mmCIF file of C-alpha atoms in Angstrom:
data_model
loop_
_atom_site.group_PDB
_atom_site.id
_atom_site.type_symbol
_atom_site.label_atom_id
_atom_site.label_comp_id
_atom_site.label_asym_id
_atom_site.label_seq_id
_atom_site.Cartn_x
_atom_site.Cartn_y
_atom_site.Cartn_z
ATOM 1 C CA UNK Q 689 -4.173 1.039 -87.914
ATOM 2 C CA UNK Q 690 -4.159 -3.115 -87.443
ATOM 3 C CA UNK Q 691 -2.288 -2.976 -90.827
ATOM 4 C CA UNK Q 692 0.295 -0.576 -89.952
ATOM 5 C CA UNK Q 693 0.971 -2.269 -86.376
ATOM 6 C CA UNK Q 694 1.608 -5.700 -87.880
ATOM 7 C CA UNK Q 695 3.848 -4.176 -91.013
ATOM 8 C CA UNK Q 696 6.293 -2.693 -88.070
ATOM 9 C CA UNK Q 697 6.036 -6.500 -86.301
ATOM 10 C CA UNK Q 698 4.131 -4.818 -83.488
ATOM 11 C CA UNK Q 699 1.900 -5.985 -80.931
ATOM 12 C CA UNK Q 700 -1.518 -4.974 -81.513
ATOM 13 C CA UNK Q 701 -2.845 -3.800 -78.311
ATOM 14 C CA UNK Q 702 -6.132 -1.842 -79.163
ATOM 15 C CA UNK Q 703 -9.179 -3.112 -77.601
ATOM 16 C CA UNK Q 704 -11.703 -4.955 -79.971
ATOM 17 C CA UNK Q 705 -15.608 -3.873 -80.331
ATOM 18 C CA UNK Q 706 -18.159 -5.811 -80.806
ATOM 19 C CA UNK Q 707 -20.939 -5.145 -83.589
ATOM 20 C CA UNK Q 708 -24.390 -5.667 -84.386
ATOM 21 C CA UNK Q 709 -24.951 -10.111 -84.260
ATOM 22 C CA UNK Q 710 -21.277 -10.482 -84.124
ATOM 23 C CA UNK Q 711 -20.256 -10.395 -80.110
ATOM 24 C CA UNK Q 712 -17.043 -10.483 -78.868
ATOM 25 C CA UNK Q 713 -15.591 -14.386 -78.719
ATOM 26 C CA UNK Q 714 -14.120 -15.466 -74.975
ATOM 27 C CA UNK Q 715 -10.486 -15.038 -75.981
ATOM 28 C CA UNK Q 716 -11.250 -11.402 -77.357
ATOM 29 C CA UNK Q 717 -12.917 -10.711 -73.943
ATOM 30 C CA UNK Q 718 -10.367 -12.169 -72.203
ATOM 31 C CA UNK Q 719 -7.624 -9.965 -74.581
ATOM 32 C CA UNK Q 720 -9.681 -7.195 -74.186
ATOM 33 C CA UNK Q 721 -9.541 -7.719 -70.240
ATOM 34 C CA UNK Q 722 -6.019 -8.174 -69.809
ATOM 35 C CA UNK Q 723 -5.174 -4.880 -72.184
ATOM 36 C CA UNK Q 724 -7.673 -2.732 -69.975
ATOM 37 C CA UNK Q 725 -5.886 -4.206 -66.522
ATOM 38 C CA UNK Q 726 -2.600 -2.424 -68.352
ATOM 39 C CA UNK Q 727 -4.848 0.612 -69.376
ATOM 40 C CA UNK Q 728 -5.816 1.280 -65.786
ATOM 41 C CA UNK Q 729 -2.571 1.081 -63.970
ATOM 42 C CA UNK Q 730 -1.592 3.244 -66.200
ATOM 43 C CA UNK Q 731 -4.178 6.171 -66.220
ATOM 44 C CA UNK Q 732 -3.922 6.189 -62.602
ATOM 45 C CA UNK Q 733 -0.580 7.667 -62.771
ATOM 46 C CA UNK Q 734 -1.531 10.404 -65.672
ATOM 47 C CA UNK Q 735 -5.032 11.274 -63.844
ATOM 48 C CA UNK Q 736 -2.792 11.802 -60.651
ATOM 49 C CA UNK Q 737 -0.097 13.981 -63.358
ATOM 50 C CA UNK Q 738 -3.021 16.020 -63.944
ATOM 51 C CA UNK Q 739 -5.486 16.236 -60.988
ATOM 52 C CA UNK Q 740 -2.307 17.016 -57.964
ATOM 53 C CA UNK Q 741 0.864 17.805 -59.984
ATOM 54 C CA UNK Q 742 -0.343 20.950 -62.353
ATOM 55 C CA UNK Q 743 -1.044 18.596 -65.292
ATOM 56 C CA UNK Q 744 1.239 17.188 -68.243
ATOM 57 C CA UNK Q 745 2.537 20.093 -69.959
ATOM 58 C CA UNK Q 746 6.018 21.404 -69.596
ATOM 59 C CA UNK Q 747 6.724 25.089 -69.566
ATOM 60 C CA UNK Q 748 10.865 24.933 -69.757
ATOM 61 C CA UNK Q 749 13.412 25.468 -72.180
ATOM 62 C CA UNK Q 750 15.614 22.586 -73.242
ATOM 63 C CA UNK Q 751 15.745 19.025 -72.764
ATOM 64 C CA UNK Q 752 17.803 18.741 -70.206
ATOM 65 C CA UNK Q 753 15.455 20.894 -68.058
ATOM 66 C CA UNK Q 754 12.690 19.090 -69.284
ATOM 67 C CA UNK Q 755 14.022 16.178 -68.056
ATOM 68 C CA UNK Q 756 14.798 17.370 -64.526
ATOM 69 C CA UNK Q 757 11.149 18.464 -64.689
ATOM 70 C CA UNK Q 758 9.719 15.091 -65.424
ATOM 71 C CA UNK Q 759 11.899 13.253 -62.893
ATOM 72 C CA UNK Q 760 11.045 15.760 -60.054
ATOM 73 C CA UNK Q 761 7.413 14.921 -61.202
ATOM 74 C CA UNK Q 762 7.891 10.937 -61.087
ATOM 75 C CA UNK Q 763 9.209 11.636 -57.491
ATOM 76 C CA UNK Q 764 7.040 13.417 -56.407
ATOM 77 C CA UNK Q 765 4.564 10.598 -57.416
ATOM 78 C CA UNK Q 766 6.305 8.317 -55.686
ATOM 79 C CA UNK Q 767 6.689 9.580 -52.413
ATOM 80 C CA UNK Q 768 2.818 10.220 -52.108
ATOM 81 C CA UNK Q 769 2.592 6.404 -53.543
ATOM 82 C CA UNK Q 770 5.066 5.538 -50.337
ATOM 83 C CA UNK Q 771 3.024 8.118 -48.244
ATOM 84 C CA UNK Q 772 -0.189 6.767 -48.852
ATOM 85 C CA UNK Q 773 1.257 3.016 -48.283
ATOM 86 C CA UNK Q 774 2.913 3.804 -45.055
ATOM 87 C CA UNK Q 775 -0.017 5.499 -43.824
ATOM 88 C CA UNK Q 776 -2.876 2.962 -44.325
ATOM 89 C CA UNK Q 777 -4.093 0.395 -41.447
ATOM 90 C CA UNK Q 778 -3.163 -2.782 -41.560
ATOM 91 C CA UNK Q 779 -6.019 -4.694 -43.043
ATOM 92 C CA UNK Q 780 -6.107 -8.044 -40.364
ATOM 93 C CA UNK Q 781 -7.494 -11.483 -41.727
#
């Protein structure tokens, strides 16, 4: 898969493994840190998707109402996001 990424001039961003006497050197941790930071802001949103908004899958017909779909979906999102945010206590210093 490394191969293919760097023939298309693309950024490899799968997470390296360490093996048996061969650990993982401090700028492949550090790599491997930043790509999971990424990972997890972005998981948050799916797991949300599917957990409180009937999951990923799209029962319509044609792209234009699949694309109403999604956006009603990233709105949704987005005002619980705001919800949640407006709702919280100040946290005081």
């Amino acid at each position: 898969m490394e191969w293919l990424l760097s023939f298309l001039n693309w950024t490899s961003h799968i997470h390296e493994r360490p093996y048996r006497n061969r650990p993982l050197s401090e700028e492949q941790k550090e790599k491997n840190t930043d790509r999971s930071k990424t990972r997890s802001h972005v998981e948050h949103v799916f797991g949300a998707w599917v957990m409180q908004l009937g999951g990923k899958a799209l029962r319509s017909i044609g792209l234009g109402r699949a694309e109403v779909n999604l956006g009603l979906k990233n709105l949704t999102y987005n005002l619980m996001r705001f919800i949640f945010w407006e709702t919280r206590e100040p946290v005081l210093n």
